PDB file of C-alpha atoms in Angstrom:
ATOM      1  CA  UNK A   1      44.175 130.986 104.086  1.00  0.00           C
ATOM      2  CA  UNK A   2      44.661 134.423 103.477  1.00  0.00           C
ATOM      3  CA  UNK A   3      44.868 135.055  99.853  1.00  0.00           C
ATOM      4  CA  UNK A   4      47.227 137.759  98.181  1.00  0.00           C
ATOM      5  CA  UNK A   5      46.029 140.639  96.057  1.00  0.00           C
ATOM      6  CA  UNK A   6      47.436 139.771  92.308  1.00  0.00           C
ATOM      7  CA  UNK A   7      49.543 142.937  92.178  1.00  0.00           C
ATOM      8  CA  UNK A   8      50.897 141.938  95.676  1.00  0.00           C
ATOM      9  CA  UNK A   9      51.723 138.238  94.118  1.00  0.00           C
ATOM     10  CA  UNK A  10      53.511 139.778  90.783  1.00  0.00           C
ATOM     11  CA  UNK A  11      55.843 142.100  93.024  1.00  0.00           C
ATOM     12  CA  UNK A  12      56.919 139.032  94.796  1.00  0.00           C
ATOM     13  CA  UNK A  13      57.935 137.454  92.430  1.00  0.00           C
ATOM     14  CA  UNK A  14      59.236 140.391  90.355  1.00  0.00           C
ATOM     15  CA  UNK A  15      61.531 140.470  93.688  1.00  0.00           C
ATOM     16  CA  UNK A  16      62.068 136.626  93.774  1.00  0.00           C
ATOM     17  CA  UNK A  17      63.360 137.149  90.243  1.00  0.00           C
ATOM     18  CA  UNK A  18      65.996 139.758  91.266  1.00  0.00           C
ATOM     19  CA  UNK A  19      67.574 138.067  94.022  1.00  0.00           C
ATOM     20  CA  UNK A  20      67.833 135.214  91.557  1.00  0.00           C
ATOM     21  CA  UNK A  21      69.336 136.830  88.941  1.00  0.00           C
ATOM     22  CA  UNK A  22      71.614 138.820  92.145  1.00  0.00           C
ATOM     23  CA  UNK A  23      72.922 135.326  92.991  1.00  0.00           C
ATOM     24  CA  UNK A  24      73.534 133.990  89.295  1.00  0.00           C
ATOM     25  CA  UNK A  25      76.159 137.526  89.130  1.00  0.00           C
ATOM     26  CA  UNK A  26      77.678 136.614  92.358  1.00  0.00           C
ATOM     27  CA  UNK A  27      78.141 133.018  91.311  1.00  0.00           C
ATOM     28  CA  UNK A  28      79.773 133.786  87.776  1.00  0.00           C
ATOM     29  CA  UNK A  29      82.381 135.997  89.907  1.00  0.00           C
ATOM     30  CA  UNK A  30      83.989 132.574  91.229  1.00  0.00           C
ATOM     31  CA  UNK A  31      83.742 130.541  88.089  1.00  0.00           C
ATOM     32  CA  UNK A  32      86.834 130.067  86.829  1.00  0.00           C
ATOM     33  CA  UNK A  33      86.483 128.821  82.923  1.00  0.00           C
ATOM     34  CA  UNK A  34      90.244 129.280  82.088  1.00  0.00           C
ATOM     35  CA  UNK A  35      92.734 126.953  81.581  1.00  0.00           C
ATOM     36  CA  UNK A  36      90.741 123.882  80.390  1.00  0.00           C
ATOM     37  CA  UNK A  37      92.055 120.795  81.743  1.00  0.00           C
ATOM     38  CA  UNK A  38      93.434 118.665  78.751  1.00  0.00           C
ATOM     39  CA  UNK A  39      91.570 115.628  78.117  1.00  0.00           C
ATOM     40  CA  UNK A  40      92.982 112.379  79.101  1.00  0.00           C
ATOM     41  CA  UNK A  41      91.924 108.881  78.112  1.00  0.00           C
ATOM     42  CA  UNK A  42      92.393 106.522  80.923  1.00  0.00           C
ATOM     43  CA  UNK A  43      90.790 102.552  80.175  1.00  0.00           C
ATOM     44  CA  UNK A  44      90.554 100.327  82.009  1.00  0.00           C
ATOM     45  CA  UNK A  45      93.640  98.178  82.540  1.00  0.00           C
ATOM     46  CA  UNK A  46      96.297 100.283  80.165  1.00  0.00           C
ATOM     47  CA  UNK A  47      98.072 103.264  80.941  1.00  0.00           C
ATOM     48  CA  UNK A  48      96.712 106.663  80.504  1.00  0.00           C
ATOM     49  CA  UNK A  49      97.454 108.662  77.176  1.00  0.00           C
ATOM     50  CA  UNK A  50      99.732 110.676  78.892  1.00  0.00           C
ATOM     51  CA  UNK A  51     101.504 108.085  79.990  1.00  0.00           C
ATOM     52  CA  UNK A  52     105.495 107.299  79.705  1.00  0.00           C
ATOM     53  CA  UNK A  53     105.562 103.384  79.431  1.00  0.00           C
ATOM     54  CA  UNK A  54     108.305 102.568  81.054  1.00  0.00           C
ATOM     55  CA  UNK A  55     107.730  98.739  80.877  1.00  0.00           C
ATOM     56  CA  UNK A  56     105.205  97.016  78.714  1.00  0.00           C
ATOM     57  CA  UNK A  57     106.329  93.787  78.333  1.00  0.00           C
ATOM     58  CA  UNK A  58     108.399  94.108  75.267  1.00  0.00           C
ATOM     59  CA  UNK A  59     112.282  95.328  75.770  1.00  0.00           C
ATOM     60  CA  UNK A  60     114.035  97.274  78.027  1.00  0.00           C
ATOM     61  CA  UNK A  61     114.720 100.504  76.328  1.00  0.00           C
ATOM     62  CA  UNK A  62     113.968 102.636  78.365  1.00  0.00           C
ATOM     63  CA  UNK A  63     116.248 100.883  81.281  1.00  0.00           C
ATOM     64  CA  UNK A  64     119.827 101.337  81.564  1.00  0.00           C
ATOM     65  CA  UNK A  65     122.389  99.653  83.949  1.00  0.00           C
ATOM     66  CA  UNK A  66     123.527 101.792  87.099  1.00  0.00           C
ATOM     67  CA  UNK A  67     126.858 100.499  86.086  1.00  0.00           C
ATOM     68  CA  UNK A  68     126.611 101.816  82.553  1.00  0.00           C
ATOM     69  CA  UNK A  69     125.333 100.193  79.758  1.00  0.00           C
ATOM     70  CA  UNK A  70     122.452  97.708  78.861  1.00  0.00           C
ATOM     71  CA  UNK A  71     119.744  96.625  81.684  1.00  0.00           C
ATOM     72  CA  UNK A  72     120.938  93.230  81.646  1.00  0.00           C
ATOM     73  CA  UNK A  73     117.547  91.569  83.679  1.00  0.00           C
ATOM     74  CA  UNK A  74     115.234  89.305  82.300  1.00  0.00           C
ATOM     75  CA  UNK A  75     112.259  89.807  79.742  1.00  0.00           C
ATOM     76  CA  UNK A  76     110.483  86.925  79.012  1.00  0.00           C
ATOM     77  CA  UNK A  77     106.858  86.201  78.937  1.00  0.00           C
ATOM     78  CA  UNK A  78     105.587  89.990  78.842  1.00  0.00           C
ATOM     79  CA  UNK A  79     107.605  89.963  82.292  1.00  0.00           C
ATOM     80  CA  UNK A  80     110.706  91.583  83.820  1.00  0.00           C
ATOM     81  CA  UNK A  81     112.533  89.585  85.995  1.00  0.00           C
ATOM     82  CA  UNK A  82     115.951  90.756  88.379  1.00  0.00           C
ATOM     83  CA  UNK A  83     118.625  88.548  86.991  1.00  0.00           C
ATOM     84  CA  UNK A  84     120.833  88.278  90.702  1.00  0.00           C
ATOM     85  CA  UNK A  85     124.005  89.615  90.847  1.00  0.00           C
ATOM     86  CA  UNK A  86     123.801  91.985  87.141  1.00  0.00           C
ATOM     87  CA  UNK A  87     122.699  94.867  89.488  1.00  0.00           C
ATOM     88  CA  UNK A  88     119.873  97.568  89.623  1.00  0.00           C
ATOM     89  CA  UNK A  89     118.465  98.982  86.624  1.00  0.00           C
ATOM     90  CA  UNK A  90     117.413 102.781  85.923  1.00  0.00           C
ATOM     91  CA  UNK A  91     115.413 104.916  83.845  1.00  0.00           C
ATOM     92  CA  UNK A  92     116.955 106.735  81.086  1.00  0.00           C
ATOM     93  CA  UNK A  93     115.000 109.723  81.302  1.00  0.00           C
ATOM     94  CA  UNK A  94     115.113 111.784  84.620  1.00  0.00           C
ATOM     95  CA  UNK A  95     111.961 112.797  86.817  1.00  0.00           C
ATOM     96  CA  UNK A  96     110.748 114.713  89.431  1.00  0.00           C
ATOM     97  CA  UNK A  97     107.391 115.411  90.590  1.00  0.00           C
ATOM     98  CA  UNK A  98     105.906 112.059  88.921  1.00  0.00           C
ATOM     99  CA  UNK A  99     102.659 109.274  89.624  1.00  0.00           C
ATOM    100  CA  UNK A 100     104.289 106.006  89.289  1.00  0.00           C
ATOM    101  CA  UNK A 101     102.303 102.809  88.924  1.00  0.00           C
ATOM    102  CA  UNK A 102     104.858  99.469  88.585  1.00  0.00           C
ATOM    103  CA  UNK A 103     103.441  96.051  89.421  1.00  0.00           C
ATOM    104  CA  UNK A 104     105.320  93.088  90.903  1.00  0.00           C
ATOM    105  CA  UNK A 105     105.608  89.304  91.923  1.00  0.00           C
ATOM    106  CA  UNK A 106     107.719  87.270  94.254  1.00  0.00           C
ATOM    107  CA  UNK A 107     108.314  83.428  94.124  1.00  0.00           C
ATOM    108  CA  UNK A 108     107.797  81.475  96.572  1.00  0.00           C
ATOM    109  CA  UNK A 109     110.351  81.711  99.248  1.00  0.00           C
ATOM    110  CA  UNK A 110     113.312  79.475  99.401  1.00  0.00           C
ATOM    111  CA  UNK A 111     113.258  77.458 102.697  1.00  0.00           C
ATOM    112  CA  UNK A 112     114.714  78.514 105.925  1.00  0.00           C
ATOM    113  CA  UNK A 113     114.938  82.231 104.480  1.00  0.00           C
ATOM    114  CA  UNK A 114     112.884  84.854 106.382  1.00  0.00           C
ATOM    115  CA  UNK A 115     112.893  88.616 107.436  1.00  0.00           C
ATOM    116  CA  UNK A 116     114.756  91.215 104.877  1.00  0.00           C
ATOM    117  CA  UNK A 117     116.698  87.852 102.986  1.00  0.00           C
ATOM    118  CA  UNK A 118     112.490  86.942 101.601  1.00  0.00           C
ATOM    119  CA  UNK A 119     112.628  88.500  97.808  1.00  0.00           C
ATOM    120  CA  UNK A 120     113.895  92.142  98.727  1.00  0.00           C
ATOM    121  CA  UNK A 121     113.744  94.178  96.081  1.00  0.00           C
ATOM    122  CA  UNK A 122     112.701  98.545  95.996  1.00  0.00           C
ATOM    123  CA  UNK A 123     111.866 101.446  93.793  1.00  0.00           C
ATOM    124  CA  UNK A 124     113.897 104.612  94.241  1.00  0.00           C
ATOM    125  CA  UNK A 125     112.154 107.823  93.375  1.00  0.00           C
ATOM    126  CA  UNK A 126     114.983 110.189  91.909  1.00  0.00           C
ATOM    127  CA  UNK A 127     117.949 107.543  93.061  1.00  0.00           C
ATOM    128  CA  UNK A 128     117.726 107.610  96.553  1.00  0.00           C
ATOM    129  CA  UNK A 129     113.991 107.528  98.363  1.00  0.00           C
ATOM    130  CA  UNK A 130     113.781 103.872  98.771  1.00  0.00           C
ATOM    131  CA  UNK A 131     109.962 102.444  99.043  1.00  0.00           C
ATOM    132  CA  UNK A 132     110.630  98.873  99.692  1.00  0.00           C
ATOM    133  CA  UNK A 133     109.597  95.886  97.693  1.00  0.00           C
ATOM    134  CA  UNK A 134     109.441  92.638 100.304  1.00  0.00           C
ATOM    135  CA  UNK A 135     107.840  89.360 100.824  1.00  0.00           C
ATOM    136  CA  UNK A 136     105.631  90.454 103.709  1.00  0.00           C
ATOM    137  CA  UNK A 137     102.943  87.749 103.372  1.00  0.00           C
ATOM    138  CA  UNK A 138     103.260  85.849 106.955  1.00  0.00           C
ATOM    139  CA  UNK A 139     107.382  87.284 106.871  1.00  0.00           C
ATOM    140  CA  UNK A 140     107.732  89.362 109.795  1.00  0.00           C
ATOM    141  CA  UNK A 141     110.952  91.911 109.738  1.00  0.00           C
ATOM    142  CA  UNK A 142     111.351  95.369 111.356  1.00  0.00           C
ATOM    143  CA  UNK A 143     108.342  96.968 110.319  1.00  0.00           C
ATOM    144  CA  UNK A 144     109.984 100.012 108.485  1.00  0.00           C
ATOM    145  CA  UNK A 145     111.283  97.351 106.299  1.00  0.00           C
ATOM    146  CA  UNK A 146     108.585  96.000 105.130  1.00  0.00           C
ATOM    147  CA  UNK A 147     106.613  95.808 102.082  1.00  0.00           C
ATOM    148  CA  UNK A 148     105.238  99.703 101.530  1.00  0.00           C
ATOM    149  CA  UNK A 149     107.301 101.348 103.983  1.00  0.00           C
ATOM    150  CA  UNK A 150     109.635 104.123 103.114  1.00  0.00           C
ATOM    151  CA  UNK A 151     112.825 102.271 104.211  1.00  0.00           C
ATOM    152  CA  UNK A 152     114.451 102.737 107.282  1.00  0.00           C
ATOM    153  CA  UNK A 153     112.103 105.692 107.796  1.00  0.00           C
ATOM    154  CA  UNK A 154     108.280 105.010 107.758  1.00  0.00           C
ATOM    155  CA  UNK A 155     106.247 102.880 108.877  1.00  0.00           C
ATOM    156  CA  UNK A 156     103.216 101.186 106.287  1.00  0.00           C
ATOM    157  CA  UNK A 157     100.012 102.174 107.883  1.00  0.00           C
ATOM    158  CA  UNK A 158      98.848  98.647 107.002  1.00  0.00           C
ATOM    159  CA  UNK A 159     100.552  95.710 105.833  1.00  0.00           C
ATOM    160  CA  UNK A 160      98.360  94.801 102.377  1.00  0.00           C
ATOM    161  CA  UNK A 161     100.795  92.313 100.897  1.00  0.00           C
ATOM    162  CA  UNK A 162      98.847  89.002  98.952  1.00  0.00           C
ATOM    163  CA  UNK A 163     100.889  86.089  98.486  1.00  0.00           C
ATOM    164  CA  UNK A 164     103.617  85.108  96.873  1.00  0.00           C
ATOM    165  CA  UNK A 165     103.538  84.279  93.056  1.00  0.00           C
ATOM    166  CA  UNK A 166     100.318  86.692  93.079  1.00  0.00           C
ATOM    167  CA  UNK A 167     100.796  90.066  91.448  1.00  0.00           C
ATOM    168  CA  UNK A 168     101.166  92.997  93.500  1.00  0.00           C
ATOM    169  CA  UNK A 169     100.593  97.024  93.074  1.00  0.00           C
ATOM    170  CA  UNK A 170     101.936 100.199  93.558  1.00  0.00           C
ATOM    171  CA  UNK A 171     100.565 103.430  92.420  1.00  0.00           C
ATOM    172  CA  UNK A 172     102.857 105.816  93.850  1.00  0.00           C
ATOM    173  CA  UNK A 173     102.490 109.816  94.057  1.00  0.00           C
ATOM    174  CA  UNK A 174     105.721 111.846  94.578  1.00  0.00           C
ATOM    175  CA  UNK A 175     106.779 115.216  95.062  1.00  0.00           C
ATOM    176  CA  UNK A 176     110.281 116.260  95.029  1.00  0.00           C
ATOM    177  CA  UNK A 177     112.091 118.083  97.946  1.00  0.00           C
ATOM    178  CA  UNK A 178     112.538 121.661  96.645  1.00  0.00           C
ATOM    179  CA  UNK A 179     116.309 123.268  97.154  1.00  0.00           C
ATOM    180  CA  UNK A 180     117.759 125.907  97.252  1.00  0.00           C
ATOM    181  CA  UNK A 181     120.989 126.192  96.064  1.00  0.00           C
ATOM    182  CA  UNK A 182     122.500 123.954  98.734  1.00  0.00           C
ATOM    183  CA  UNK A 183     119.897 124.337 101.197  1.00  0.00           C
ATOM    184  CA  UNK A 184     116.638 122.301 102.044  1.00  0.00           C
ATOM    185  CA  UNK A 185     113.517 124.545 101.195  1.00  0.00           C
ATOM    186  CA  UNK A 186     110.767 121.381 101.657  1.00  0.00           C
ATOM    187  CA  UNK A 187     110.924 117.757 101.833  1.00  0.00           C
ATOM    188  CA  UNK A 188     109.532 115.063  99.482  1.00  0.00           C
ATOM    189  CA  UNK A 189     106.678 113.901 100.200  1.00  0.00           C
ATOM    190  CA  UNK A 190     104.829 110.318  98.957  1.00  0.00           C
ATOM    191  CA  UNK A 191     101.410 109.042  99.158  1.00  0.00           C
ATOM    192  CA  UNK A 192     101.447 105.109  98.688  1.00  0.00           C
ATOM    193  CA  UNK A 193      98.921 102.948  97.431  1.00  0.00           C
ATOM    194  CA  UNK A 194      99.740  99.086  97.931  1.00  0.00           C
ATOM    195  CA  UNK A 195      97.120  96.789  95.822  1.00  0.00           C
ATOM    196  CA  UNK A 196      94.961  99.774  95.830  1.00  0.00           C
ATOM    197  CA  UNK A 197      95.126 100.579  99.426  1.00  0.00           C
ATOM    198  CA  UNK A 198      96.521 103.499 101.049  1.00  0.00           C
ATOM    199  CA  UNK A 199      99.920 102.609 102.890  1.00  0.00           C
ATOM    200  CA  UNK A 200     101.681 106.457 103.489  1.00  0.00           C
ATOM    201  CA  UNK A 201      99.425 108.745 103.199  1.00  0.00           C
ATOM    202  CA  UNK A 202     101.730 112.300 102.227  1.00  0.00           C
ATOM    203  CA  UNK A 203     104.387 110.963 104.085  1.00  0.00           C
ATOM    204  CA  UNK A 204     107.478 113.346 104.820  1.00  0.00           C
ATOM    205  CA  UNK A 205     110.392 111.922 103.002  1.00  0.00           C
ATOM    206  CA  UNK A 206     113.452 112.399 106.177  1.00  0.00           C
ATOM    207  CA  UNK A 207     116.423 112.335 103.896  1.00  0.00           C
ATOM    208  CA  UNK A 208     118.190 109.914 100.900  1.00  0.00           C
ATOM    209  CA  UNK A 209     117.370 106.282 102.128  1.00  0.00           C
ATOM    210  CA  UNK A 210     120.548 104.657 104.014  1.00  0.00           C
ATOM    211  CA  UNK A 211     120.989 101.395 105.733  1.00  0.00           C
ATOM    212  CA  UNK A 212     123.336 102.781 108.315  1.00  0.00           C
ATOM    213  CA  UNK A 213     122.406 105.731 110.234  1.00  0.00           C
ATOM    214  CA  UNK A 214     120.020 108.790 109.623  1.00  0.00           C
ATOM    215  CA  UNK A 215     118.694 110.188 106.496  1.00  0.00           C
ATOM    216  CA  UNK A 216     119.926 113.764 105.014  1.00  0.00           C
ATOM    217  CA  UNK A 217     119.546 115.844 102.329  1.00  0.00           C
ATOM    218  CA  UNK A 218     121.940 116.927  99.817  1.00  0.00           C
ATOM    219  CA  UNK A 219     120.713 118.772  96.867  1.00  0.00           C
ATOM    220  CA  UNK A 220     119.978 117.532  93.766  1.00  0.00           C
ATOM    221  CA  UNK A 221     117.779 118.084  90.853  1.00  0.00           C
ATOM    222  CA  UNK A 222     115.352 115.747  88.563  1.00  0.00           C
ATOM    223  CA  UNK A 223     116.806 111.671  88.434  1.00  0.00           C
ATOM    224  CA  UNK A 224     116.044 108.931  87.117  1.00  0.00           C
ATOM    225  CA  UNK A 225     114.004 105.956  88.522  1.00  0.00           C
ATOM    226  CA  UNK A 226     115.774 102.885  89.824  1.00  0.00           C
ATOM    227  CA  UNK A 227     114.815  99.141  90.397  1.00  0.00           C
ATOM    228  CA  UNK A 228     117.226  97.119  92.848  1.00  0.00           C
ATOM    229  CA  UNK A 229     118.803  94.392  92.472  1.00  0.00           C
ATOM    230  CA  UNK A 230     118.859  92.405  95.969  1.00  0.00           C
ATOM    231  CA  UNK A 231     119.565  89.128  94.657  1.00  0.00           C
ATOM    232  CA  UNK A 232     116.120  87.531  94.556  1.00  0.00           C
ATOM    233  CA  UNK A 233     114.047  87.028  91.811  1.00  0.00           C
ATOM    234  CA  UNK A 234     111.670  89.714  91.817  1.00  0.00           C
ATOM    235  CA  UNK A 235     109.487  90.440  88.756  1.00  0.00           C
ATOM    236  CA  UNK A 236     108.125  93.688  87.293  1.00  0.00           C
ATOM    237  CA  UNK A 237     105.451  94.274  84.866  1.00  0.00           C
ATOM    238  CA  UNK A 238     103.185  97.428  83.687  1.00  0.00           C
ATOM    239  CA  UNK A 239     105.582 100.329  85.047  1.00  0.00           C
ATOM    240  CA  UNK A 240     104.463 103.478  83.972  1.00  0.00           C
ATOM    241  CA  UNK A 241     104.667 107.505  85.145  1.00  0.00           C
ATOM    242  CA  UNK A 242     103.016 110.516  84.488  1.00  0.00           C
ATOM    243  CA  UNK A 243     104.988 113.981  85.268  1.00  0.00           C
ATOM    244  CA  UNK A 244     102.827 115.996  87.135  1.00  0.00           C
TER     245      UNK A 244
END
């Protein structure tokens, strides 16, 4: 092995050095150290400090009826339940771009009833982009009406519904559709998470959700969140959002 003079060996490295301290200058060129991201707290099992808790067990206050007045469902138990036939509920504070997480429960079916008529319920992002709360344990239906699908419109990639009486998930991200003035700039998008799997994955909200022909746009600003009431029992606990 051939051995280097010493002056040879301190040159190298004087040049290692350089190009070392060459890179470091390059590097600090794409470090970006302004804004610092605030600090969150996020535990296990509770919202994160940022949080708005929509739902924690206690009241309904921050629920109104879409007919006016007081959200007239159930609270018992640390649990909200759809009291049939008082109709859907809605936030009082109005959102757009927002990560939602809500969890819910169906009973056990009544006999004989199958398809959409097995504890229907749904979430609408901004009052009218429906993701749709079903029994779709062993309940089969048109499959953009199941459990995770954006109704009428897209399909869940997978169906990841546990039985009934067994609390369920969604974690829900959502941007708004951008307008302007009257006209369409981009559509909504969501990325759905059902019991902590991925069921639309930034999907392309098509239009406000209808039952009878195609969705459309017509422009709108932030809204409120809304719970249905389909007649069934459906039950609701943990629901909060973070504006993003």
């Amino acid at each position: 092995m051939r051995i280097l003079p010493v002056s040879t060996t301190a040159a190298l490295l004087i040049c290692l050095s350089a190009y070392a301290q060459n890179d470091e200058q390059k590097s600090k060129k794409t470090e970006v150290w302004e804004p610092e991201p605030e600090v969150v707290s996020a535990p296990a099992g509770v919202p994160p400090s940022d949080a708005i808790v929509l739902f924690d067990g206690s009241d309904l206050s921050q629920w109104q009826s879409v007919k006016d007045g007081d959200a007239n469902w159930t609270v018992e138990d640390g649990v909200l339940t759809v009291r049939p036939g008082s109709g859907d509920i809605r936030t009082n504070a109005d959102f757009c771009d927002v990560q939602l997480h809500l969890e819910w429960k169906v009973p056990e079916p009544e006999a004989g009833k199958q398809g959409q008529q097995r504890n229907n319920s749904g979430v609408f992002l901004q009052q009218r982009y429906e993701i749709q709360i079903l029994d779709s344990y062993e309940n089969r239906t048109y499959s953009n009406g199941q459990a995770g699908s954006l109704y009428k419109q897209v399909i869940p990639l997978v169906n990841a519904m546990r039985p009934p009486e067994q609390w369920q998930s969604y974690d829900i991200l959502y941007t708004a559709p951008r307008f302007d003035g009257q006209n369409l700039v981009s559509p909504g998008t969501i990325t759905v998470l059902h019991n902590g799997v991925v069921v639309q994955h930034h999907t392309e909200i098509q239009g406000e959700t209808v039952w009878v022909g195609e969705p459309t746009y017509k422009a709108h600003g932030c809204a409120p969140l809304q719970l249905q009431d389909h007649g069934d029992k459906v039950s609701f606990r943990n629901i909060w959002v973070r504006e993003l």
